[in-house]
Amino acid sequence: MENCIFCKIITGQIPATKFYEDDDMVIISDIDPKAKYHYLLLLKEHFPTLEAMTAKQGEKLAVALKKLPELAEKLHLEGGYRLVINQGEDAGQTVPHLHVHILAGQKMGWQPA
Ligand code: 5GP
Ligand code: ZN
C-alpha cells in the first residue's frame, strides 16, 4: 500500500535488516529496539489491524508464528521471547500495517503500562 512504511520495507523501497523472508512474511529488526533482540514480524499483505484481517490472512499469521521455533537459534530466541501486537491507538500502534513484535534476550517481568 502506498505510503506504508512496512509495505515499502517489504518491497525493498526502504532498507531494513531482513532475518527471514518467505512468500507471506518477513522478519526485520526494529529500528528502535526495546529489548536486546527486537524484531518485527510483518505479513506481506497490507492490513492495519486484527479487525481488518481476513480468515485467510489469519491462517497466514498462524503459519508465520509457527515458524518461530525453527528460527529460534538464528534469532536468539532460545531463552524465551515475548510476542506483542499493539492493536490500535490506545495500545500505541504507530504503523497501521499489522505486525508482531518479537522481544528477546533478557528476562522480562510483566510490566503493565
Ligand atoms: P507499533 O508502535 O506500531 O506497534 O510499532 C511500530 C514499530 O516500528 C516501532 O517499534 C518502531 O520502532 C518500528 N519502526 C518504525 N519505523 C521503522 C522503520 O523504518 N524501520 C524499522 N525497521 N522499524 C521501524
Ligand atoms: Zn503496509
PDB file of C-alpha atoms and ligand atoms in Angstrom:
ATOM      1  CA  MET A   1       0.000   0.000   0.000  1.00  0.00           C
ATOM      2  CA  GLU A   2       1.191   3.467  -0.880  1.00  0.00           C
ATOM      3  CA  ASN A   3       2.712   5.482   1.967  1.00  0.00           C
ATOM      4  CA  CYS A   4       3.004   2.487   4.295  1.00  0.00           C
ATOM      5  CA  ILE A   5       6.497   2.222   5.790  1.00  0.00           C
ATOM      6  CA  PHE A   6       6.253  -1.534   6.219  1.00  0.00           C
ATOM      7  CA  CYS A   7       4.985  -2.122   2.672  1.00  0.00           C
ATOM      8  CA  LYS A   8       7.974  -0.107   1.472  1.00  0.00           C
ATOM      9  CA  ILE A   9      10.311  -2.255   3.573  1.00  0.00           C
ATOM     10  CA  ILE A  10       8.683  -5.418   2.215  1.00  0.00           C
ATOM     11  CA  THR A  11       9.176  -4.260  -1.389  1.00  0.00           C
ATOM     12  CA  GLY A  12      12.716  -3.017  -0.724  1.00  0.00           C
ATOM     13  CA  GLN A  13      11.988   0.686  -1.213  1.00  0.00           C
ATOM     14  CA  ILE A  14      13.130   1.331   2.357  1.00  0.00           C
ATOM     15  CA  PRO A  15      16.130  -0.658   3.625  1.00  0.00           C
ATOM     16  CA  ALA A  16      15.869  -2.935   6.647  1.00  0.00           C
ATOM     17  CA  THR A  17      17.795  -5.865   8.051  1.00  0.00           C
ATOM     18  CA  LYS A  18      15.796  -8.918   6.999  1.00  0.00           C
ATOM     19  CA  PHE A  19      16.387 -12.038   9.089  1.00  0.00           C
ATOM     20  CA  TYR A  20      13.843 -14.233   7.378  1.00  0.00           C
ATOM     21  CA  GLU A  21      11.610 -13.988   4.346  1.00  0.00           C
ATOM     22  CA  ASP A  22       9.190 -16.288   2.574  1.00  0.00           C
ATOM     23  CA  ASP A  23       6.188 -15.813   0.278  1.00  0.00           C
ATOM     24  CA  ASP A  24       3.934 -14.484   3.013  1.00  0.00           C
ATOM     25  CA  MET A  25       6.065 -12.814   5.677  1.00  0.00           C
ATOM     26  CA  VAL A  26       9.296 -11.109   6.552  1.00  0.00           C
ATOM     27  CA  ILE A  27      11.097 -10.692   9.865  1.00  0.00           C
ATOM     28  CA  ILE A  28      13.131  -7.493  10.266  1.00  0.00           C
ATOM     29  CA  SER A  29      14.914  -5.835  13.159  1.00  0.00           C
ATOM     30  CA  ASP A  30      13.105  -2.939  14.832  1.00  0.00           C
ATOM     31  CA  ILE A  31      14.807   0.393  14.154  1.00  0.00           C
ATOM     32  CA  ASP A  32      14.342   1.447  17.800  1.00  0.00           C
ATOM     33  CA  PRO A  33      14.863  -1.724  19.860  1.00  0.00           C
ATOM     34  CA  LYS A  34      13.064  -2.084  23.203  1.00  0.00           C
ATOM     35  CA  ALA A  35      14.918  -5.302  24.118  1.00  0.00           C
ATOM     36  CA  LYS A  36      18.348  -6.812  23.395  1.00  0.00           C
ATOM     37  CA  TYR A  37      16.764  -8.545  20.391  1.00  0.00           C
ATOM     38  CA  HIS A  38      13.731  -6.821  18.926  1.00  0.00           C
ATOM     39  CA  TYR A  39      12.249  -7.988  15.640  1.00  0.00           C
ATOM     40  CA  LEU A  40       9.075  -7.221  13.746  1.00  0.00           C
ATOM     41  CA  LEU A  41       7.171  -9.989  12.002  1.00  0.00           C
ATOM     42  CA  LEU A  42       5.340  -8.482   9.026  1.00  0.00           C
ATOM     43  CA  LEU A  43       2.847 -10.263   6.834  1.00  0.00           C
ATOM     44  CA  LYS A  44       3.401  -9.145   3.259  1.00  0.00           C
ATOM     45  CA  GLU A  45      -0.278  -8.362   2.708  1.00  0.00           C
ATOM     46  CA  HIS A  46      -1.229  -4.926   3.973  1.00  0.00           C
ATOM     47  CA  PHE A  47      -3.997  -4.722   6.557  1.00  0.00           C
ATOM     48  CA  PRO A  48      -3.982  -2.407   9.556  1.00  0.00           C
ATOM     49  CA  THR A  49      -5.413  -4.337  12.496  1.00  0.00           C
ATOM     50  CA  LEU A  50      -6.956  -7.622  13.576  1.00  0.00           C
ATOM     51  CA  GLU A  51     -10.398  -6.177  12.809  1.00  0.00           C
ATOM     52  CA  ALA A  52      -9.412  -5.841   9.161  1.00  0.00           C
ATOM     53  CA  MET A  53      -7.813  -9.310   8.960  1.00  0.00           C
ATOM     54  CA  THR A  54      -9.492 -11.950   6.789  1.00  0.00           C
ATOM     55  CA  ALA A  55      -9.637 -15.598   7.839  1.00  0.00           C
ATOM     56  CA  LYS A  56      -7.022 -16.416   5.170  1.00  0.00           C
ATOM     57  CA  GLN A  57      -4.701 -13.725   6.497  1.00  0.00           C
ATOM     58  CA  GLY A  58      -5.276 -15.112   9.988  1.00  0.00           C
ATOM     59  CA  GLU A  59      -4.127 -18.517   8.764  1.00  0.00           C
ATOM     60  CA  LYS A  60      -1.001 -16.922   7.296  1.00  0.00           C
ATOM     61  CA  LEU A  61      -0.309 -15.212  10.610  1.00  0.00           C
ATOM     62  CA  ALA A  62      -0.611 -18.545  12.428  1.00  0.00           C
ATOM     63  CA  VAL A  63       1.723 -20.217   9.920  1.00  0.00           C
ATOM     64  CA  ALA A  64       4.196 -17.336  10.337  1.00  0.00           C
ATOM     65  CA  LEU A  65       4.180 -17.658  14.131  1.00  0.00           C
ATOM     66  CA  LYS A  66       4.645 -21.426  13.842  1.00  0.00           C
ATOM     67  CA  LYS A  67       7.977 -20.749  12.053  1.00  0.00           C
ATOM     68  CA  LEU A  68       9.468 -19.045  15.105  1.00  0.00           C
ATOM     69  CA  PRO A  69      10.617 -22.237  16.863  1.00  0.00           C
ATOM     70  CA  GLU A  70      12.554 -23.155  13.692  1.00  0.00           C
ATOM     71  CA  LEU A  71      14.188 -19.717  13.707  1.00  0.00           C
ATOM     72  CA  ALA A  72      14.925 -19.716  17.454  1.00  0.00           C
ATOM     73  CA  GLU A  73      18.688 -20.147  17.147  1.00  0.00           C
ATOM     74  CA  LYS A  74      19.115 -17.596  14.359  1.00  0.00           C
ATOM     75  CA  LEU A  75      17.019 -15.008  16.214  1.00  0.00           C
ATOM     76  CA  HIS A  76      18.431 -15.732  19.712  1.00  0.00           C
ATOM     77  CA  LEU A  77      15.046 -16.837  20.985  1.00  0.00           C
ATOM     78  CA  GLU A  78      16.197 -19.952  22.857  1.00  0.00           C
ATOM     79  CA  GLY A  79      15.801 -18.370  26.297  1.00  0.00           C
ATOM     80  CA  GLY A  80      12.224 -17.357  25.591  1.00  0.00           C
ATOM     81  CA  TYR A  81      10.575 -14.406  23.977  1.00  0.00           C
ATOM     82  CA  ARG A  82       7.601 -12.145  24.155  1.00  0.00           C
ATOM     83  CA  LEU A  83       5.176 -11.528  21.288  1.00  0.00           C
ATOM     84  CA  VAL A  84       3.324  -8.219  21.257  1.00  0.00           C
ATOM     85  CA  ILE A  85       0.730  -6.774  18.904  1.00  0.00           C
ATOM     86  CA  ASN A  86      -0.009  -3.142  19.583  1.00  0.00           C
ATOM     87  CA  GLN A  87      -3.566  -3.171  18.364  1.00  0.00           C
ATOM     88  CA  GLY A  88      -4.992   0.265  17.692  1.00  0.00           C
ATOM     89  CA  GLU A  89      -4.496   3.749  19.018  1.00  0.00           C
ATOM     90  CA  ASP A  90      -4.912   3.116  22.751  1.00  0.00           C
ATOM     91  CA  ALA A  91      -2.234   0.431  22.568  1.00  0.00           C
ATOM     92  CA  GLY A  92       0.170   2.852  20.907  1.00  0.00           C
ATOM     93  CA  GLN A  93       0.102   1.324  17.433  1.00  0.00           C
ATOM     94  CA  THR A  94       2.054   3.739  15.258  1.00  0.00           C
ATOM     95  CA  VAL A  95       2.300   1.823  11.981  1.00  0.00           C
ATOM     96  CA  PRO A  96      -1.072   0.729  10.582  1.00  0.00           C
ATOM     97  CA  HIS A  97       0.248  -2.457   8.954  1.00  0.00           C
ATOM     98  CA  LEU A  98      -0.354  -5.375  11.307  1.00  0.00           C
ATOM     99  CA  HIS A  99       2.905  -6.573  12.837  1.00  0.00           C
ATOM    100  CA  VAL A 100       4.049  -8.722  15.720  1.00  0.00           C
ATOM    101  CA  HIS A 101       6.886  -7.507  17.928  1.00  0.00           C
ATOM    102  CA  ILE A 102       9.291 -10.280  18.965  1.00  0.00           C
ATOM    103  CA  LEU A 103      11.262  -9.301  22.067  1.00  0.00           C
ATOM    104  CA  ALA A 104      14.047 -11.468  23.448  1.00  0.00           C
ATOM    105  CA  GLY A 105      17.418 -11.563  25.132  1.00  0.00           C
ATOM    106  CA  GLN A 106      16.532 -10.551  28.633  1.00  0.00           C
ATOM    107  CA  LYS A 107      14.299 -11.689  31.450  1.00  0.00           C
ATOM    108  CA  MET A 108      11.134  -9.694  31.091  1.00  0.00           C
ATOM    109  CA  GLY A 109       8.838  -9.310  34.055  1.00  0.00           C
ATOM    110  CA  TRP A 110       5.275  -8.329  33.375  1.00  0.00           C
ATOM    111  CA  GLN A 111       5.208  -4.567  33.007  1.00  0.00           C
ATOM    112  CA  PRO A 112       1.732  -3.159  32.655  1.00  0.00           C
ATOM    113  CA  ALA A 113       1.655   0.308  31.141  1.00  0.00           C
TER     114      ALA A 113
HETATM  115  P1  5GP B   1       3.900  -0.086  16.782  1.00  0.00           P
HETATM  116  O1  5GP B   1       4.045   1.019  17.791  1.00  0.00           O
HETATM  117  O2  5GP B   1       3.101   0.342  15.584  1.00  0.00           O
HETATM  118  O3  5GP B   1       3.441  -1.380  17.371  1.00  0.00           O
HETATM  119  O4  5GP B   1       5.376  -0.393  16.322  1.00  0.00           O
HETATM  120  C1  5GP B   1       5.982   0.146  15.205  1.00  0.00           C
HETATM  121  C2  5GP B   1       7.439  -0.206  15.329  1.00  0.00           C
HETATM  122  O5  5GP B   1       8.039   0.020  14.072  1.00  0.00           O
HETATM  123  C3  5GP B   1       8.198   0.606  16.373  1.00  0.00           C
HETATM  124  O6  5GP B   1       8.764  -0.265  17.337  1.00  0.00           O
HETATM  125  C4  5GP B   1       9.249   1.335  15.544  1.00  0.00           C
HETATM  126  O7  5GP B   1      10.491   1.418  16.208  1.00  0.00           O
HETATM  127  C5  5GP B   1       9.342   0.498  14.281  1.00  0.00           C
HETATM  128  N1  5GP B   1       9.692   1.233  13.080  1.00  0.00           N
HETATM  129  C6  5GP B   1       9.159   2.427  12.669  1.00  0.00           C
HETATM  130  N2  5GP B   1       9.715   2.800  11.504  1.00  0.00           N
HETATM  131  C7  5GP B   1      10.601   1.825  11.166  1.00  0.00           C
HETATM  132  C8  5GP B   1      11.484   1.663  10.059  1.00  0.00           C
HETATM  133  O8  5GP B   1      11.554   2.468   9.132  1.00  0.00           O
HETATM  134  N3  5GP B   1      12.254   0.527  10.054  1.00  0.00           N
HETATM  135  C9  5GP B   1      12.180  -0.402  11.048  1.00  0.00           C
HETATM  136  N4  5GP B   1      12.994  -1.475  10.945  1.00  0.00           N
HETATM  137  N5  5GP B   1      11.369  -0.267  12.113  1.00  0.00           N
HETATM  138  C10 5GP B   1      10.581   0.833  12.167  1.00  0.00           C
HETATM  139 ZN    ZN B   2       1.565  -1.829   4.613  1.00  0.00          ZN
END
